[in-house]
Structures are given as structure tokens and as C-alpha cells.
Coordinates of C-alpha atoms in Angstrom, one line a residue:
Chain W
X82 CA 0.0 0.0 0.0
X83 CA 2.8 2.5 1.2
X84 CA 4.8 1.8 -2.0
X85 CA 2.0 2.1 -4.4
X86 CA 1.5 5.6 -2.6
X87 CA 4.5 6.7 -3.6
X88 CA 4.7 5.1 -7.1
X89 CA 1.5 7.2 -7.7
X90 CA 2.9 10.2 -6.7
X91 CA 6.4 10.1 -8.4
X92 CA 3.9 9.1 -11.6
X93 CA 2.2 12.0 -10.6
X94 CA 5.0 14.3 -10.4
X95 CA 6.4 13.5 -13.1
X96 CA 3.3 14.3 -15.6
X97 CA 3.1 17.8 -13.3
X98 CA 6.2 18.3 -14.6
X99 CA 5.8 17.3 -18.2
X100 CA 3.1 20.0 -18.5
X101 CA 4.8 22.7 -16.5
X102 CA 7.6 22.4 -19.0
X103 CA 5.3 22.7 -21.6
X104 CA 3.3 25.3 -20.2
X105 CA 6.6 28.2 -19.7
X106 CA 7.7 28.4 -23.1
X107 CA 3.9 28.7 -24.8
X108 CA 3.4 31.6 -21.7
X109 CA 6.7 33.2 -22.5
X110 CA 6.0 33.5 -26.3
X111 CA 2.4 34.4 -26.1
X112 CA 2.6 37.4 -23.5
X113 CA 5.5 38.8 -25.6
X114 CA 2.6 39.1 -28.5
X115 CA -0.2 39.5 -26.4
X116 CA -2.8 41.4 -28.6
X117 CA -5.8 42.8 -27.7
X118 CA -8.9 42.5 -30.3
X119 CA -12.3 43.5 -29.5
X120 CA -13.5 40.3 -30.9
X121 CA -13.8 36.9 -28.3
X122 CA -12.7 34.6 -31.5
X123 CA -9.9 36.7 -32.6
X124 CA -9.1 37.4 -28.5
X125 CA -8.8 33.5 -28.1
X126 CA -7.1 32.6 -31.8
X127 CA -4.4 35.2 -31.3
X128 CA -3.4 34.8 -27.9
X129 CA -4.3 30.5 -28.3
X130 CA -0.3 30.1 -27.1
X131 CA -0.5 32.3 -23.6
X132 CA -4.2 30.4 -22.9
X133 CA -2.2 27.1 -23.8
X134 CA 0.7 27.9 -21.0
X135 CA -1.6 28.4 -18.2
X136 CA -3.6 25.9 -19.6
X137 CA -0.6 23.9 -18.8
X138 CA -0.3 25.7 -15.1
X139 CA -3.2 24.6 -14.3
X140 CA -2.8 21.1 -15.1
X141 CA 0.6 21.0 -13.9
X142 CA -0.9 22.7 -10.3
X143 CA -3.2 20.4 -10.3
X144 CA -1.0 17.1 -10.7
X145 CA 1.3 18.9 -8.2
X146 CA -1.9 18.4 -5.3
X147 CA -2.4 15.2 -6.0
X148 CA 1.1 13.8 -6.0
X149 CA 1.5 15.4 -2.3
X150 CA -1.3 13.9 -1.4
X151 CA 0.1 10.3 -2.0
X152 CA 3.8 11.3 -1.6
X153 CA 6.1 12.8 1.1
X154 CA 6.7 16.6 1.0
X155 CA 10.1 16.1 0.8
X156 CA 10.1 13.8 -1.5
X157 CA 7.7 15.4 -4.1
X158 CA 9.1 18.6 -3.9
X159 CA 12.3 17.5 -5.4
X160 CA 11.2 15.6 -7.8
X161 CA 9.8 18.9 -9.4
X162 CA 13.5 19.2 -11.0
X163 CA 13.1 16.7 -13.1
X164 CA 11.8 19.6 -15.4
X165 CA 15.2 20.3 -15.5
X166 CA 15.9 17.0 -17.1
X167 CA 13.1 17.8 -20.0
X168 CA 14.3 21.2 -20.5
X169 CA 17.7 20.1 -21.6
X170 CA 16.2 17.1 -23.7
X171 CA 14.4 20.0 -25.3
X172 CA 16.7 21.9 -26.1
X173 CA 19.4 19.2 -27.3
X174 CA 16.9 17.6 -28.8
X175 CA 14.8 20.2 -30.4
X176 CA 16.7 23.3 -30.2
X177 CA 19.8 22.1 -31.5
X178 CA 21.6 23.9 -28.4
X179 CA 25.7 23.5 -27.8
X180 CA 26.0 20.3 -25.7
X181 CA 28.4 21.9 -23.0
X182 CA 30.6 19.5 -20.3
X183 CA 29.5 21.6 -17.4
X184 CA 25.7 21.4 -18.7
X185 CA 25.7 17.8 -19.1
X186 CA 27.3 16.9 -15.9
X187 CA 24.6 19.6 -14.1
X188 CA 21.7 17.3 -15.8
X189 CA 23.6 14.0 -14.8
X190 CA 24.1 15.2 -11.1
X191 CA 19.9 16.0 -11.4
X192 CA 19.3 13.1 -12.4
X193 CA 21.3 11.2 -9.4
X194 CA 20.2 13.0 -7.3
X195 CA 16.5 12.2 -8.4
X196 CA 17.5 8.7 -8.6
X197 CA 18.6 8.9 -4.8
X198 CA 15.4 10.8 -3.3
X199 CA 12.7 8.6 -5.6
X200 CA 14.8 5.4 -3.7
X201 CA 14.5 6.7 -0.3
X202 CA 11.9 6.6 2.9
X203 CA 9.4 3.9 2.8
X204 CA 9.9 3.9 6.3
X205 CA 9.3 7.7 7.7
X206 CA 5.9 6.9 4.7
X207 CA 5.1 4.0 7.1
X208 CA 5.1 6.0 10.3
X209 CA 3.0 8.2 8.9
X210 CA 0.3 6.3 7.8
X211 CA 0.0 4.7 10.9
X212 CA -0.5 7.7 13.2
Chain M
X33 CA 20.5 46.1 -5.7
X34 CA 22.5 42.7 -5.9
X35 CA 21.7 42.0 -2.2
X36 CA 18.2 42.6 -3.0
X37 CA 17.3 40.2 -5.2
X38 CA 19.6 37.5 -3.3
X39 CA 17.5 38.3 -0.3
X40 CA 13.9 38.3 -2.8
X41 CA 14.9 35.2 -4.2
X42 CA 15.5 33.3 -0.7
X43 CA 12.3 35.3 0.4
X44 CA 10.5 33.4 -2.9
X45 CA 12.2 30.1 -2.2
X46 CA 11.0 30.2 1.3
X47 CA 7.4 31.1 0.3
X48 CA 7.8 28.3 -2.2
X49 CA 8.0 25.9 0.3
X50 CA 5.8 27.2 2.9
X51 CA 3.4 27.2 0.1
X52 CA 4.0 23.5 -0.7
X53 CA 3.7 22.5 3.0
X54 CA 0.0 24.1 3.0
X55 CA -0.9 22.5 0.3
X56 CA 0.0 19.1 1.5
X57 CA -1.9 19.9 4.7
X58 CA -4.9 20.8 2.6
X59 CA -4.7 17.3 0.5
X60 CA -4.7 15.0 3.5
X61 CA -8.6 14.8 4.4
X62 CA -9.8 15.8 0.7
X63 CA -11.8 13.0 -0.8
X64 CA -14.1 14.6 -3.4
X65 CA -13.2 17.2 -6.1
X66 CA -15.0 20.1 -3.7
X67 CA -13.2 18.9 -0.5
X68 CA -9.8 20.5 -2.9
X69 CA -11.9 23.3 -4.8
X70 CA -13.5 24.6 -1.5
X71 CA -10.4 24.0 0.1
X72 CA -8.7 27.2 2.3
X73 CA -5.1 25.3 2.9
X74 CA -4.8 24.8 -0.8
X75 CA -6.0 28.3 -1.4
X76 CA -3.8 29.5 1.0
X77 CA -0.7 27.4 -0.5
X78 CA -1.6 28.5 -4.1
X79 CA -1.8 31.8 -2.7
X80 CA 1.6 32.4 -1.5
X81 CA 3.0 30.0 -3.9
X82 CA 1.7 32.8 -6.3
X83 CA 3.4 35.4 -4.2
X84 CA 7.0 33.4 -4.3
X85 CA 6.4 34.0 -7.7
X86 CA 6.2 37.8 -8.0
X87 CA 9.2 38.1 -5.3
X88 CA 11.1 36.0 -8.1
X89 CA 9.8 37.9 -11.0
X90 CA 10.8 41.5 -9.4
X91 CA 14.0 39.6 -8.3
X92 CA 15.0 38.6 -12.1
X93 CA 14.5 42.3 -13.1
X94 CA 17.3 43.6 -11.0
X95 CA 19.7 40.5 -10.8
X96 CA 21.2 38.4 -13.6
X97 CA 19.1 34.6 -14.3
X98 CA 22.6 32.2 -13.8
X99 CA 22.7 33.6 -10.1
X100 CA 19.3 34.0 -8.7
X101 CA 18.2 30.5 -10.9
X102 CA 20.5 28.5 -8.4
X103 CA 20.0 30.3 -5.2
X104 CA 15.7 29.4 -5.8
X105 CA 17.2 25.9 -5.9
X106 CA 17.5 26.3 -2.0
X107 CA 14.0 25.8 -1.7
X108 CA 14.5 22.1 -1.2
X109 CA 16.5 22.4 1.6
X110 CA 13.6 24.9 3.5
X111 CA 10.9 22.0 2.0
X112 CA 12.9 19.4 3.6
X113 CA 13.7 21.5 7.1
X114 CA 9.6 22.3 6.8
X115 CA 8.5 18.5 5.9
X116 CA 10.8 17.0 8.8
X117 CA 9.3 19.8 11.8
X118 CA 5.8 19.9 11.3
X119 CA 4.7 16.8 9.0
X120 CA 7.0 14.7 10.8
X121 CA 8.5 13.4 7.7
X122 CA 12.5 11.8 7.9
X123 CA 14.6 13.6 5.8
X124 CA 17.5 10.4 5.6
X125 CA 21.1 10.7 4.6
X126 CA 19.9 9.3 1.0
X127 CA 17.3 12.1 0.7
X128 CA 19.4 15.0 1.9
X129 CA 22.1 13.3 -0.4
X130 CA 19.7 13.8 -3.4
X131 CA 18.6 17.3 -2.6
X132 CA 22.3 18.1 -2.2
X133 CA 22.8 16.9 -5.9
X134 CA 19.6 18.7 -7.3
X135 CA 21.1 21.8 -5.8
X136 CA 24.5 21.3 -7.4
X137 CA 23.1 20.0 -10.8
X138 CA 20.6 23.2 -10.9
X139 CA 24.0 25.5 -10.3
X140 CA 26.4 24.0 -12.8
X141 CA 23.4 24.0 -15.6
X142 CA 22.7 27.7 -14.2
X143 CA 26.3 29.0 -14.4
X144 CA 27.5 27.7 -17.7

């Protein structure tokens, strides 16, 4: 039961952060050409990439609640910087960025370091539950 | 004006996790969708996880990214200082390890 807690909530985290990754780049580029038309179509079609990114907020807030709910707060929280780990897939992967020593071996220390926390705790969940 | 955002930014990663902490509070008896909408901790943690977010914002306008991006990476240790006092949680070697790691990862992708 405890570890089917926390697989749920490192699931969960994960997808939070899938969509908050998504969500900062669509709000960045659609509030620096935010336009204001007097029509609601127009209002919506032009700004479709700022309503997108908090689209994306939202979702990615909401994911955040429910993976605290099953998970520890230190634990979860943490796990929030595997956005990190997406951001610089992105832009190797789709941005055709400089692959730099010192940025690679920032991700790879991320990642161990998410590695570490998702593989800690059951017990501290335990005691919890059973209060 | 350095000092100042240094200081917003700790300020913002504070609120960040105080913010956090509330809404794990709010989670624990929620059952149905209105036991979250209608729910004051989560509105309360959304709240000032919305005000970490303006201290940061007003913090990147005086204060290069690089700097400030690392120092909001402290936020894990305040959510794990926050998470071991008053949800009782134990932060283990392993855990404190991993934040440690985070932290350092987030500073050398933040630097280069």
C-alpha cells in the first residue's frame, strides 16, 4: 500500500512536470505578443499560445496536489527538478543547443540525485500512515 | 541592488515551500473534487506560492538569471527543514544526499 502511494505520486509528479515544462515556453512567447482585439474569436485565436501555458499551469498545479497527497513533502518537492531534465532534452533535442561538459554533468548530477530521493523513505511513509 | 534580489529570491524560495507544506496539509482529508476546490489550505498554499512567484519575478528584473536560478534551488532544503518539523517526515542521509545533488546539478546547468 505505502509503496503504491509513492509510485503514484512520483507518476504524478512526473506528468506535473511534463506539462509545467510545456506550459513556460507557450506563456513566455504568447505574453511577448499579447494582442488585444475586440473580438472573443480573434481574442482567443491570437493569444491560443499564452491560454495554452496556463492551460498547462493549471494542469501541472493540479497534478502537483495530487502527487502530495500520495507522496512525502520532501520527496515530491524535489522531484519537481526533473523539469530540469526535459528542459535540456528539449533543447538538445529540439533546439539544436551547444551540448556543454558543465551542462551535461549539471543534468547527470539531477538526475542522481533524483534517482537517490525517488529510492528513499518507505519507512518515515510508514510511520506516517500509521498515526 | 544585488543584495536585494539575493534576499527576494531566498524570500521566494521560502514562500515556495511554505506554500507547498500548506498544500500538503490541505490534501490530506480531501476526498471529493470540492473537498480541494472549497479548500482554504490549498488556497492558501496556491496563494503564497503565487506570491513566491512575483518576489522572483521582481528579483530577475534587477539580478542576472545564472545567479538568482541556483539560489531558488535552496527551496529544497527549507521544503525538507519544513517536511521533517511539522509533517513529521525523515529527511534520511539518502534524501538530503539527493537534494544536495539537485542543488549542485541546478548551479552548474545555471552557471555555464
Amino acid at each position: 500500500m505505502e509503496k503504491s502511494n509513492k509510485t503514484k505520486a512520483i507518476v504524478l509528479i512526473i506528468i506535473c512536470t511534463l506539462f509545467a515544462t510545456a506550459a513556460q515556453p507557450l506563456y513566455k512567447i504568447g505574453i511577448s505578443r499579447l494582442s488585444l482585439s475586440n473580438s472573443i474569436i480573434s481574442l482567443i485565436t491570437e493569444n491560443i499560445a499564452v491560454i495554452a501555458g496556463l492551460f498547462f499551469y493549471g494542469l501541472a498545479a493540479i497534478f502537483l496536489i495530487f502527487a502530495l497527497k500520495y507522496g512525502e513533502l520532501s520527496m515530491t518537492m524535489p522531484l519537481m527538478a526533473t523539469s530540469y531534465i526535459w528542459v535540456f532534452i528539449i533543447s538538445i533535442v529540439f533546439l539544436h543547443e551547444k551540448l556543454s561538459a558543465q551542462k551535461l554533468s549539471g543534468t547527470l548530477s539531477i538526475v542522481a540525485g533524483i534517482y537517490l530521493i525517488a529510492n528513499s523513505g518507505y519507512k518515515a511513509e510508514n510511520k506516517i500512515k500509521r498515526r | 541592488m544585488r543584495a536585494i534580489a539575493i534576499i527576494l529570491t531566498i524570500a521566494s524560495a521560502a514562500f515556495c515551500s511554505i506554500g507547498s507544506l500548506y498544500l500538503k496539509k490541505g490534501t490530506k482529508k480531501a476526498k471529493k473534487a470540492s473537498d480541494y476546490l472549497f479548500n482554504k489550505k490549498i488556497m492558501l498554499g496556491m496563494s503564497i506560492y503565487l506570491a513566491a512567484t512575483v518576489l522572483y519575478l521582481v528579483a530577475l528584473r534587477m539580478e542576472e538569471l545564472s545567479v538568482l536560478f541556483s539560489i531558488s534551488a535552496t527551496q529544497y532544503i527549507f521544503t525538507a527543514v519544513l517536511a521533517k518539523n511539522f509533517e513529521k517526515e525523515r529527511i534520511t542521509a539518502k534524501r538530503w544526499a539527493g537534494i544536495m545533488l539537485i542543488i549542485a546539478g541546478i548551479a552548474l546547468i545555471s552557471i555555464s
